[in-house]
Tab-separated table of N, CA and C and ligand atoms in Angstrom:
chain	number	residue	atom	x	y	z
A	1	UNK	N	-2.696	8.498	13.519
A	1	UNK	CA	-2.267	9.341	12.379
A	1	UNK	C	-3.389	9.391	11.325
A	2	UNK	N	-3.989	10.518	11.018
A	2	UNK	CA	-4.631	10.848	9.915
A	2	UNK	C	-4.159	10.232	8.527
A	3	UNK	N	-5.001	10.294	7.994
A	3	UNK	CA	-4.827	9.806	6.312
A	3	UNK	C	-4.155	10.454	5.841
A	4	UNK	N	-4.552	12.317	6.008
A	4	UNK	CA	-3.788	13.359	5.091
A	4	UNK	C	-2.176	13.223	5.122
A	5	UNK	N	-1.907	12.591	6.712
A	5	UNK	CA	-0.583	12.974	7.476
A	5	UNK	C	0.317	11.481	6.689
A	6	UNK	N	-0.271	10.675	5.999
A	6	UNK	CA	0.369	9.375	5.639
A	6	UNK	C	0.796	9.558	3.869
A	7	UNK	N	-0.335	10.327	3.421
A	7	UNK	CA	0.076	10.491	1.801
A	7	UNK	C	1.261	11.894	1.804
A	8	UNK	N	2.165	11.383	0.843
A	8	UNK	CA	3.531	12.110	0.835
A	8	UNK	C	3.236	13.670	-0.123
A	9	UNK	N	4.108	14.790	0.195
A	9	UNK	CA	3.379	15.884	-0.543
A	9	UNK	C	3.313	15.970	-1.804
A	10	UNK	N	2.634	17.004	-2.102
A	10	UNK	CA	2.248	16.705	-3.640
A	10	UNK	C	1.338	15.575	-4.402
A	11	UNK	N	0.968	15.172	-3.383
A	11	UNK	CA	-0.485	14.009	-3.288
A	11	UNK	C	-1.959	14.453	-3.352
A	12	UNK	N	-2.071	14.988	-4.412
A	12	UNK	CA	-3.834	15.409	-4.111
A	12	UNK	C	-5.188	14.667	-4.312
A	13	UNK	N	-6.123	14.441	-3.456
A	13	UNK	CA	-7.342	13.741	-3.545
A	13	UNK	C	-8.027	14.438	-4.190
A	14	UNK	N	-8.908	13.664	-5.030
A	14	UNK	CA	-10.261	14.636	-5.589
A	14	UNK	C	-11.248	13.505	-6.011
A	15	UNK	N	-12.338	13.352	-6.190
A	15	UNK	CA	-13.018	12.877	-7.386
A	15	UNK	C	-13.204	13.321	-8.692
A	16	UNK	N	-13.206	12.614	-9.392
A	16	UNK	CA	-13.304	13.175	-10.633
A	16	UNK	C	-14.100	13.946	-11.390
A	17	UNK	N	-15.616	14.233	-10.484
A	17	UNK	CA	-16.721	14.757	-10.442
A	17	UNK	C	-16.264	16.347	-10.039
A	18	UNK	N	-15.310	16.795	-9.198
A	18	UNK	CA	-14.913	17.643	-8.658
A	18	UNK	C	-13.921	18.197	-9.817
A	19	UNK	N	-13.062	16.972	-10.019
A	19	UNK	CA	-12.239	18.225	-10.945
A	19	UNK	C	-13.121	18.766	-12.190
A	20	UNK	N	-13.726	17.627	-12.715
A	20	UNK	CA	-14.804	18.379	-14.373
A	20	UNK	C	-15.387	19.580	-13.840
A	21	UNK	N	-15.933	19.628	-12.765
A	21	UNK	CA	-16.983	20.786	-12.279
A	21	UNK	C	-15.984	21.996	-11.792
A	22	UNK	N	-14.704	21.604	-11.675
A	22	UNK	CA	-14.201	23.077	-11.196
A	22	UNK	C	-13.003	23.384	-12.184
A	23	UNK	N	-12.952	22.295	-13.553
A	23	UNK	CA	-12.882	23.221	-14.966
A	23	UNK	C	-13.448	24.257	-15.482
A	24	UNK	N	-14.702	23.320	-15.511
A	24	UNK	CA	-16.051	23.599	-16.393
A	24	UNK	C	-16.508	25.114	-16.040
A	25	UNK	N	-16.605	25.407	-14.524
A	25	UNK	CA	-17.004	26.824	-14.405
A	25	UNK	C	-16.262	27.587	-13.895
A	26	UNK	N	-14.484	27.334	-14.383
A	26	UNK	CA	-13.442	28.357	-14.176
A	26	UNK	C	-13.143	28.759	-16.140
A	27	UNK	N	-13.423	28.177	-16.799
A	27	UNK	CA	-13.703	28.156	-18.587
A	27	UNK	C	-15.001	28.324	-18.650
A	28	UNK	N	-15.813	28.448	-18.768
A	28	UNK	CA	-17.494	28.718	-19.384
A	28	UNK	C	-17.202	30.041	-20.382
A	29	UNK	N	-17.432	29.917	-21.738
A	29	UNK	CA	-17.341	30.746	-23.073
A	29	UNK	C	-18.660	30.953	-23.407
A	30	UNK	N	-18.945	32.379	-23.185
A	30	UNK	CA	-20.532	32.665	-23.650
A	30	UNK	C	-20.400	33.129	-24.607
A	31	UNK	N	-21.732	32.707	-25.485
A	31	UNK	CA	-22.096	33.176	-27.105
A	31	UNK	C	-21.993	34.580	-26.872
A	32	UNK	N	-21.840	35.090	-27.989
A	32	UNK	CA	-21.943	36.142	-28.429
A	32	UNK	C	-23.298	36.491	-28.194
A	33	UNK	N	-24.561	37.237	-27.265
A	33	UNK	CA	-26.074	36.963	-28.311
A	33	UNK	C	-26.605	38.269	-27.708
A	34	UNK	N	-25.946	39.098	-28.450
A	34	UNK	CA	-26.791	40.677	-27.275
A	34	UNK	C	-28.571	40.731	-28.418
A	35	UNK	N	-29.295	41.022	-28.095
A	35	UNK	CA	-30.257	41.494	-28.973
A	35	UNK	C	-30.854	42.716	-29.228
A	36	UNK	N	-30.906	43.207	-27.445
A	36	UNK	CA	-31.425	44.452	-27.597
A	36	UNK	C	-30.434	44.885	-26.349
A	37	UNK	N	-30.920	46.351	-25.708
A	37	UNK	CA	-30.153	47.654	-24.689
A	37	UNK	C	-29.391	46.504	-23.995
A	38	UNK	N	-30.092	45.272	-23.295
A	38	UNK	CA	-29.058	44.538	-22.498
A	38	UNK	C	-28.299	44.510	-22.682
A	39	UNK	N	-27.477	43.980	-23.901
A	39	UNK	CA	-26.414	43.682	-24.635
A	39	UNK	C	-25.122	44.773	-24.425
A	40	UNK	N	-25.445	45.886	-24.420
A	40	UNK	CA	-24.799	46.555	-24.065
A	40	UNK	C	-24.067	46.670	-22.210
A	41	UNK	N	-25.014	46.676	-21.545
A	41	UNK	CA	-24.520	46.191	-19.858
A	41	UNK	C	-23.600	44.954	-20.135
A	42	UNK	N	-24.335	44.145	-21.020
A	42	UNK	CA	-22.868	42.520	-20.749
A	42	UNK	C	-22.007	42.834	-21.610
A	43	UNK	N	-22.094	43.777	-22.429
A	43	UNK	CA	-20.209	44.241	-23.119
A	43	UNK	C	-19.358	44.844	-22.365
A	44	UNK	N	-19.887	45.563	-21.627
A	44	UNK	CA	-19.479	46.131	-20.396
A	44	UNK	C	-18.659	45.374	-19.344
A	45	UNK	N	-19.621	44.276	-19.298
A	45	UNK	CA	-19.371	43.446	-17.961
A	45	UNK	C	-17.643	42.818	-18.587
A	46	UNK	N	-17.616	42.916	-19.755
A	46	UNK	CA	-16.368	42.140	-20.098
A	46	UNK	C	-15.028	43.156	-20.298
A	47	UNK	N	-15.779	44.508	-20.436
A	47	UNK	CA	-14.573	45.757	-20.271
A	47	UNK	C	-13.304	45.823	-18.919
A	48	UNK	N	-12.839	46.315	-19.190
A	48	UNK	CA	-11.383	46.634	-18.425
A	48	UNK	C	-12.169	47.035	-16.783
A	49	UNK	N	-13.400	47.973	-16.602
A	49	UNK	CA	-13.536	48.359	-15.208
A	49	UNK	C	-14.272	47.006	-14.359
A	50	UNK	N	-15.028	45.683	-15.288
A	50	UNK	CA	-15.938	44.650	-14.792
A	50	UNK	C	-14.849	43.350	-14.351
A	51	UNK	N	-13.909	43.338	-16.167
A	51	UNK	CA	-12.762	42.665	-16.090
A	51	UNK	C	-13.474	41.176	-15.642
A	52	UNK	N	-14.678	40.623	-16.698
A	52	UNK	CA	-15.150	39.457	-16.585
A	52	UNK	C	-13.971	38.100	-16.550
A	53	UNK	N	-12.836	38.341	-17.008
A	53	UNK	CA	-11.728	37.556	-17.169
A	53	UNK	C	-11.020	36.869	-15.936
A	54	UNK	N	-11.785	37.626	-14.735
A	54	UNK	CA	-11.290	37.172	-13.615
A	54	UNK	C	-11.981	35.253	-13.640
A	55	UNK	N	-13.093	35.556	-14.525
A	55	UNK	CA	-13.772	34.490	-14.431
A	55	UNK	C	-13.327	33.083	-14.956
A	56	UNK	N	-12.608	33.621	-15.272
A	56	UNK	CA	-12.023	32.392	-16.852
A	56	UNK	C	-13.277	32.435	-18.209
A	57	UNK	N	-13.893	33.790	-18.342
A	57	UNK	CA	-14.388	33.714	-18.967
A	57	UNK	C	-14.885	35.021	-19.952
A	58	UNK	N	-13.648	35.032	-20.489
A	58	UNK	CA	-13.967	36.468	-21.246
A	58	UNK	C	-13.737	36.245	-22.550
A	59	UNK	N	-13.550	34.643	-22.834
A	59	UNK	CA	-13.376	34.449	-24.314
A	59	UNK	C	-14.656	34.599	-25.081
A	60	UNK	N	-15.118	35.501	-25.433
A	60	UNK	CA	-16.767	35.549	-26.020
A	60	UNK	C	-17.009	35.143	-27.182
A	61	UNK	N	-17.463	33.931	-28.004
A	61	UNK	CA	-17.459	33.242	-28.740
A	61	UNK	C	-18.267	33.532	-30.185
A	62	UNK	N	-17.980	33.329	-31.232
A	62	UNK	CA	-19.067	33.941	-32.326
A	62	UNK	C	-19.599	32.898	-32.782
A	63	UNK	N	-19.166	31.766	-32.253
A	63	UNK	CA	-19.899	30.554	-33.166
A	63	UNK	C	-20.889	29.994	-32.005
A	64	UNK	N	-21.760	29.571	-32.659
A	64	UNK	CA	-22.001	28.147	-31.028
A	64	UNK	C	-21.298	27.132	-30.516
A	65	UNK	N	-20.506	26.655	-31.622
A	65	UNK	CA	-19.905	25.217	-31.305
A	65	UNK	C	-19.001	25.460	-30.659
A	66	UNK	N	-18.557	26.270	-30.343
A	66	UNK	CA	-17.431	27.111	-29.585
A	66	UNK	C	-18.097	27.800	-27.929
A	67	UNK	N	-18.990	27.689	-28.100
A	67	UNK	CA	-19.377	28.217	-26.594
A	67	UNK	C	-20.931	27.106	-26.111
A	68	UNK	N	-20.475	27.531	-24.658
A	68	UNK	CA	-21.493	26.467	-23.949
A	68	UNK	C	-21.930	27.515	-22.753
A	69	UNK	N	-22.192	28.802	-22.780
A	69	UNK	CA	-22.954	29.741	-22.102
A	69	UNK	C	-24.000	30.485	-22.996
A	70	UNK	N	-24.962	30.655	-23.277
A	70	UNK	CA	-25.352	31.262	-23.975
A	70	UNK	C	-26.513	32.609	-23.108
A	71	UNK	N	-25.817	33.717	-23.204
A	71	UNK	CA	-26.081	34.577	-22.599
A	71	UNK	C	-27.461	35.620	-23.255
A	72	UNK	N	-28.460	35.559	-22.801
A	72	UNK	CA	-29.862	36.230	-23.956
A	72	UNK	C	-30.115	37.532	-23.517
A	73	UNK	N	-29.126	38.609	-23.812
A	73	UNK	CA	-29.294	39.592	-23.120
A	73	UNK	C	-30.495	40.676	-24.190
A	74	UNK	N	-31.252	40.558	-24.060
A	74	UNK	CA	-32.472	41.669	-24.378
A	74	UNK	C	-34.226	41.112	-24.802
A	75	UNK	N	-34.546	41.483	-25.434
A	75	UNK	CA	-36.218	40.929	-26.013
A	75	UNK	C	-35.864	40.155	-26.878
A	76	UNK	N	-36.393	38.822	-27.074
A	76	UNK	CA	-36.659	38.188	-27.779
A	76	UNK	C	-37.799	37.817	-29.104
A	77	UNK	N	-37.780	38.646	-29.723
A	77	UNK	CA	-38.703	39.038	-30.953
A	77	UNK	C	-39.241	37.317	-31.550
A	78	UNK	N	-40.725	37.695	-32.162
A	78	UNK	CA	-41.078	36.148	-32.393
A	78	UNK	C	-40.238	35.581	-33.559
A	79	UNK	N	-39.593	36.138	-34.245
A	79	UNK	CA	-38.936	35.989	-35.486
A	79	UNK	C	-37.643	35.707	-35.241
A	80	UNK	N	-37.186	35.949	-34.118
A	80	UNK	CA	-35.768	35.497	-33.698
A	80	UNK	C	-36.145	34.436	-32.754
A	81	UNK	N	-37.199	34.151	-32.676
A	81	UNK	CA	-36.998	32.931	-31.267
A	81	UNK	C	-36.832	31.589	-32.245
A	82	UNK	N	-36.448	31.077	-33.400
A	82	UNK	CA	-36.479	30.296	-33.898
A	82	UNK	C	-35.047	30.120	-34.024
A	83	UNK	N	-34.176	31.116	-35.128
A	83	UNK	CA	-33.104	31.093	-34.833
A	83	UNK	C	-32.087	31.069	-33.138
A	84	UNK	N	-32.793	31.975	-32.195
A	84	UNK	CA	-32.212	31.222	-31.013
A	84	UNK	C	-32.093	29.975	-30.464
A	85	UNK	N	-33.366	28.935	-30.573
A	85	UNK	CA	-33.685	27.854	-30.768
A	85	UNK	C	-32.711	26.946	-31.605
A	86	UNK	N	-32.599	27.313	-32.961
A	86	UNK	CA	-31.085	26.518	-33.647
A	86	UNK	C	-29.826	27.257	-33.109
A	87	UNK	N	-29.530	27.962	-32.749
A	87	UNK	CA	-28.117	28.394	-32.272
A	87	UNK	C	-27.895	28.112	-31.188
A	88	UNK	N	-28.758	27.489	-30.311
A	88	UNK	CA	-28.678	26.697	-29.050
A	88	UNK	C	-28.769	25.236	-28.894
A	89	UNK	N	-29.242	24.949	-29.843
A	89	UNK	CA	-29.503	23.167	-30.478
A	89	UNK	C	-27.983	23.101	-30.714
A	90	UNK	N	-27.543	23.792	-31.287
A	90	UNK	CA	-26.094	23.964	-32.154
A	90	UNK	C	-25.177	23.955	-31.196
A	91	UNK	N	-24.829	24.267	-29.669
A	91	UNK	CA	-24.219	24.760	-28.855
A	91	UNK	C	-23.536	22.955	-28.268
A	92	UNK	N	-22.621	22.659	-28.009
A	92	UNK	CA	-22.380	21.117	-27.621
A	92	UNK	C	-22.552	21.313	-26.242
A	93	UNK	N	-22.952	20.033	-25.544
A	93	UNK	CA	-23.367	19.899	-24.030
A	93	UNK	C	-21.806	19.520	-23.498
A	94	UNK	N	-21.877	19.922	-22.158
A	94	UNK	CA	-22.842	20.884	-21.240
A	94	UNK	C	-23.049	22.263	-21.677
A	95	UNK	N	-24.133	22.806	-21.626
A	95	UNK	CA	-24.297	24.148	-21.952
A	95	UNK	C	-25.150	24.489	-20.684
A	96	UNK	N	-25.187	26.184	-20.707
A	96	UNK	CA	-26.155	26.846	-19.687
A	96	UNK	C	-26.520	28.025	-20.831
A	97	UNK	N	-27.763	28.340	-19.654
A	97	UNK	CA	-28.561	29.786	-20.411
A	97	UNK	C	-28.646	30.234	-19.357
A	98	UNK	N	-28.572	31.293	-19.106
A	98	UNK	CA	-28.565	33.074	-18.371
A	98	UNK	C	-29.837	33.547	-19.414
A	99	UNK	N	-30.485	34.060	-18.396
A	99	UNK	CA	-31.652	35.147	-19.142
A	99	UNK	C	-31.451	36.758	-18.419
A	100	UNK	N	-30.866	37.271	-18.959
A	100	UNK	CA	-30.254	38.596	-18.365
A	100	UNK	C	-31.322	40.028	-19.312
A	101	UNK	N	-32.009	40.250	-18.114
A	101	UNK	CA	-33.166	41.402	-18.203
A	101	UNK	C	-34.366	40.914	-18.303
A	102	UNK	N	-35.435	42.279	-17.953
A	102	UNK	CA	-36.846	41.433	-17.903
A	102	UNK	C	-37.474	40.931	-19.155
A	103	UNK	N	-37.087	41.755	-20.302
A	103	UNK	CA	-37.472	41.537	-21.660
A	103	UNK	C	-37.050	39.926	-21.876
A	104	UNK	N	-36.222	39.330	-21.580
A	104	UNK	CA	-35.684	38.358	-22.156
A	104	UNK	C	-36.479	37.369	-21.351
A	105	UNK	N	-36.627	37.403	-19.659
A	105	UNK	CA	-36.897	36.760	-18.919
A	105	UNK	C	-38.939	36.513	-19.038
A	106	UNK	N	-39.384	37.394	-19.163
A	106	UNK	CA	-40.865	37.370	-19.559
A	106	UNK	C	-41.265	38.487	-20.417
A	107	UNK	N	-40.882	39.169	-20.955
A	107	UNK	CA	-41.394	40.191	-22.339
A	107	UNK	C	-41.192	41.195	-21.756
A	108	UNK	N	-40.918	41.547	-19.991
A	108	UNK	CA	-40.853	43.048	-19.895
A	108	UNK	C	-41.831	43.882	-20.264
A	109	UNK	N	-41.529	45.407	-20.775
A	109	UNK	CA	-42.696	45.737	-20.782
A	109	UNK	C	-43.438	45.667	-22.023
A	110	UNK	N	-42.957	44.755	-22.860
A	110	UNK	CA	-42.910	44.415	-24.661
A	110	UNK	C	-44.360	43.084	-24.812
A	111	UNK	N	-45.338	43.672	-23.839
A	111	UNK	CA	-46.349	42.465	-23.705
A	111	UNK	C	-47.360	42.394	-25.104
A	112	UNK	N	-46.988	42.333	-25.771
A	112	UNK	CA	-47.957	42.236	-27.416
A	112	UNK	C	-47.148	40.862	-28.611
A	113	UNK	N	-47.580	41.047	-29.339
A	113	UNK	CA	-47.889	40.103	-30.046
A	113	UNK	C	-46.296	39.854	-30.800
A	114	UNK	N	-45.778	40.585	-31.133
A	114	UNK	CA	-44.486	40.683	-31.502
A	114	UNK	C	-43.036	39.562	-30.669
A	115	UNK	N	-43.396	40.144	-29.274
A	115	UNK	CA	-42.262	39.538	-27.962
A	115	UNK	C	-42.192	38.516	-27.567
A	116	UNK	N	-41.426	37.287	-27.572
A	116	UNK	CA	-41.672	35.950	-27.013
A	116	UNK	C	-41.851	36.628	-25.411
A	117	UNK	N	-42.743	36.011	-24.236
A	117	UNK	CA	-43.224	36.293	-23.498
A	117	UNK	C	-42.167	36.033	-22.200
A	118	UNK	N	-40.893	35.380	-22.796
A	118	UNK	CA	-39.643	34.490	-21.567
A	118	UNK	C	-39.199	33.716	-22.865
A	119	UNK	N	-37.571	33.903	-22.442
A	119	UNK	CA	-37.029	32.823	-23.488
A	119	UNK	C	-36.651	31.100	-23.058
A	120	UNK	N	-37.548	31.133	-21.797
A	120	UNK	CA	-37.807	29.916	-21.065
A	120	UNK	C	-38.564	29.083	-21.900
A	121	UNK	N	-39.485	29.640	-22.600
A	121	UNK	CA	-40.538	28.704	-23.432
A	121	UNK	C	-39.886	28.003	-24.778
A	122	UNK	N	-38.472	28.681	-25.217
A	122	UNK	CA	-38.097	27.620	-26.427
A	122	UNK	C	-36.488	27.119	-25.627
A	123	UNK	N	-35.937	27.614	-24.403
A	123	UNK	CA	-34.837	26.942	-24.221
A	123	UNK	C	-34.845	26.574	-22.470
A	124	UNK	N	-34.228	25.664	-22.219
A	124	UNK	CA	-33.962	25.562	-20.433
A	124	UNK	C	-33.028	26.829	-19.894
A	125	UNK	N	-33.683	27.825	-18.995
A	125	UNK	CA	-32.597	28.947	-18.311
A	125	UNK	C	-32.357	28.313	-17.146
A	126	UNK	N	-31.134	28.243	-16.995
A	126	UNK	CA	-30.740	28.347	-15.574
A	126	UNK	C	-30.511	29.288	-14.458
A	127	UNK	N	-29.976	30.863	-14.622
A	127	UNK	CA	-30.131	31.781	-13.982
A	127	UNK	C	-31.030	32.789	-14.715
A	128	UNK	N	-31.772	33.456	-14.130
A	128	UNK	CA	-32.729	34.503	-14.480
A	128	UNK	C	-31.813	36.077	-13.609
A	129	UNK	N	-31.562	37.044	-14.430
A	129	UNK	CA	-30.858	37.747	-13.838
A	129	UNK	C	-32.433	38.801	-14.350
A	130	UNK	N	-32.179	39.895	-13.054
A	130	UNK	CA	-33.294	41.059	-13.270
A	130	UNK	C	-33.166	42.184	-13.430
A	131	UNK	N	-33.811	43.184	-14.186
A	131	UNK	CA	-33.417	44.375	-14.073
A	131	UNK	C	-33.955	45.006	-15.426
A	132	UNK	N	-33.655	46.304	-15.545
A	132	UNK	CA	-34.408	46.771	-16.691
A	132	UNK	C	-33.179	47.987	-16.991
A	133	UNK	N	-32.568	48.235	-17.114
A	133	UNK	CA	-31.224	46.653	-17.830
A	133	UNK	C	-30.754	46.087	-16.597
A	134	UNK	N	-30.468	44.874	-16.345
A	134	UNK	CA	-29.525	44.647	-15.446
A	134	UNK	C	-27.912	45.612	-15.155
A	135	UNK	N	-27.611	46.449	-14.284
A	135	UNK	CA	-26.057	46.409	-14.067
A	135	UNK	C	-25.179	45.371	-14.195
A	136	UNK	N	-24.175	45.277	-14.543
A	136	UNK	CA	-22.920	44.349	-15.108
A	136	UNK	C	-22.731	43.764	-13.393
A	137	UNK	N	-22.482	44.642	-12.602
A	137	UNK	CA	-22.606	43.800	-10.784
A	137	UNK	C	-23.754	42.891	-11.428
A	138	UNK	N	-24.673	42.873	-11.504
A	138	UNK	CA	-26.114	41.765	-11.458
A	138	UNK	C	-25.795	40.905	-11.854
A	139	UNK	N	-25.157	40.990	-13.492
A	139	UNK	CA	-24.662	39.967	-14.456
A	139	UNK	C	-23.821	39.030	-13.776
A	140	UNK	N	-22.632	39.513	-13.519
A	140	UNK	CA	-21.846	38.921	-12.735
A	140	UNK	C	-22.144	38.480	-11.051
A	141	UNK	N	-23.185	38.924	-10.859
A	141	UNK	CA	-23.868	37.712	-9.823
A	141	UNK	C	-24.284	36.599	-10.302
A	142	UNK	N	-25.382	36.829	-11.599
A	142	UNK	CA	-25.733	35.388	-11.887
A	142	UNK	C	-24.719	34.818	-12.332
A	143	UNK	N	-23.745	34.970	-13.107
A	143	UNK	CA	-22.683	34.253	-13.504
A	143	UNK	C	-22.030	33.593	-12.423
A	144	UNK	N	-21.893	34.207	-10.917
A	144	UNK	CA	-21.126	33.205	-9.880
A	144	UNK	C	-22.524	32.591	-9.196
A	145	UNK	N	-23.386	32.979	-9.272
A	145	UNK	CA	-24.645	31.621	-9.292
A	145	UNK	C	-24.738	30.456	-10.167
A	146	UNK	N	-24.254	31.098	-11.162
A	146	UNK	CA	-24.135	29.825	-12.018
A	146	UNK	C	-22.900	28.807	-11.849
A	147	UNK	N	-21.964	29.435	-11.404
A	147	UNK	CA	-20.801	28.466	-11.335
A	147	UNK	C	-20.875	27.645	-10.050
A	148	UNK	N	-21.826	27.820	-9.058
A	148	UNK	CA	-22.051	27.698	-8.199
A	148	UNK	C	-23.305	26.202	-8.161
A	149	UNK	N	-23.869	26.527	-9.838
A	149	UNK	CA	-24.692	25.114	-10.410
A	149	UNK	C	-24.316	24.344	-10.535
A	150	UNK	N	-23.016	24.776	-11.470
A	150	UNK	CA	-22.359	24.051	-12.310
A	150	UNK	C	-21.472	22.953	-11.095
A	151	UNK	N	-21.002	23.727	-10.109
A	151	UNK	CA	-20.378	22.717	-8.754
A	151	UNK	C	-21.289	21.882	-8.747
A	152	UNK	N	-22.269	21.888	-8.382
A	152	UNK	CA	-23.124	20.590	-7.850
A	152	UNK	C	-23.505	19.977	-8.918
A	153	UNK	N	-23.513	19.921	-10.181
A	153	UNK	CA	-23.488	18.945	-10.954
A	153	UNK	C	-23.057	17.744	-10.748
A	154	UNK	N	-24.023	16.260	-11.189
A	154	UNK	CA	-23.280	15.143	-11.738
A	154	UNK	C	-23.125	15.034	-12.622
A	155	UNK	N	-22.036	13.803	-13.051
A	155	UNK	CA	-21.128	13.481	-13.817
A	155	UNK	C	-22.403	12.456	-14.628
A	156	UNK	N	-22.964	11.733	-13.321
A	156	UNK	CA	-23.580	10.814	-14.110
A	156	UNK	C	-25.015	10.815	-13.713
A	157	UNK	N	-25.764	9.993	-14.740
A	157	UNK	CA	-27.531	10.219	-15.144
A	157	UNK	C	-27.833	11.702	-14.742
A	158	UNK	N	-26.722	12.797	-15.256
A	158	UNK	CA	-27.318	14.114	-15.774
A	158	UNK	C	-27.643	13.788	-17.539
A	159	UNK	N	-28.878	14.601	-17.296
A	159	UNK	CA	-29.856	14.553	-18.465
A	159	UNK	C	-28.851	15.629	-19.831
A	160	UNK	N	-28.053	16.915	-19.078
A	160	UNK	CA	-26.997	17.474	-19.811
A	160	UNK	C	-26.548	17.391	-20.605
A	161	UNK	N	-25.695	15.617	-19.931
A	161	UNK	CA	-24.316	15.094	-20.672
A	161	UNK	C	-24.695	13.996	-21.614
A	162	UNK	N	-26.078	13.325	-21.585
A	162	UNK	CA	-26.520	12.451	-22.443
A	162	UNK	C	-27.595	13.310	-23.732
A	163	UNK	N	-28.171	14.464	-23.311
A	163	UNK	CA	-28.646	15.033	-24.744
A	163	UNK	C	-28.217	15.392	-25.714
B	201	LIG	S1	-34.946	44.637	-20.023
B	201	LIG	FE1	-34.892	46.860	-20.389
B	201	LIG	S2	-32.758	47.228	-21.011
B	201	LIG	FE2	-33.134	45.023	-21.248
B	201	LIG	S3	-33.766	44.745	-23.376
B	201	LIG	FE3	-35.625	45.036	-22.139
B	201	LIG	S4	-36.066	47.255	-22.299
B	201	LIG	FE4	-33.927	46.941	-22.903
């Protein structure tokens, strides 16, 4: 007789590593942070035809302390990469970053003196989504790539949960 066949129903196994990780990326609340044209595709993505809510995640947050996705949808101007920098310091761990479009991801076609060059250089991204704008389909690929991170996460000596 199997193990499964000995525990009585309504008995469920898990580790505890399993259940945090399949909270964590059925809830993920992304900032508010459109900057430029992107911004517009990920408002979208949360409209009635994308219906991001399937995700557990259409609560879109205006504060940081309130969200732990922080979504960088457009160019990152040198004058805003500072404030992104504190509004992501600000964000409580675990957090993720999405870099959604090329502007955001390396300057796009915004290569001068003005454009942070990738918003990789003042924060950690975890998915790089592409496109010039990305489609809301794209978005919502990296978003189930990401939840797909967020599974294989540990619980413990992640660098995440201790910063
Ligand atoms: S990637 Fe294209 S759509 Fe997105 S912010 Fe840059 S120019 Fe605009």
């Amino acid at each position: 007789m199997g193990l499964e066949e000995k525990i009585p129903d309504g008995i469920i196994l898990a580790t505890a590593e399993k259940v945090v990780n399949w909270a964590r990326k059925r809830s993920t609340w992304p900032f508010g942070f459109g900057l430029a044209c992107c911004a517009i595709e990920m408002m979208s993505s949360f409209g009635p035809k994308y219906d991001l809510s399937r995700f557990g995640m259409e609560v879109m947050r205006a504060s940081p302390r309130q969200a732990d996705l922080m979504i960088v949808a457009g160019r990152v101007s040198n004058k805003m990469a500072p404030v992104l920098k504190r509004l992501y310091d600000q964000m409580p761990n675990p957090k993720w970053v999405i870099s959604m479009g090329a502007c955001a991801s390396c300057g796009g076609i915004f290569n001068n003196y003005a454009i942070l060059q990738g918003v990789d250089k003042i924060v950690p991204v975890d998915i790089y989504v592409p496109g010039c704008p990305p489609r809301p389909e794209q978005l919502i690929d990296g978003i189930v790539k990401l939840q797909k991170l967020i599974d294989q996460e540990k619980l413990k000596g992640d660098s995440r949960q201790s910063a």
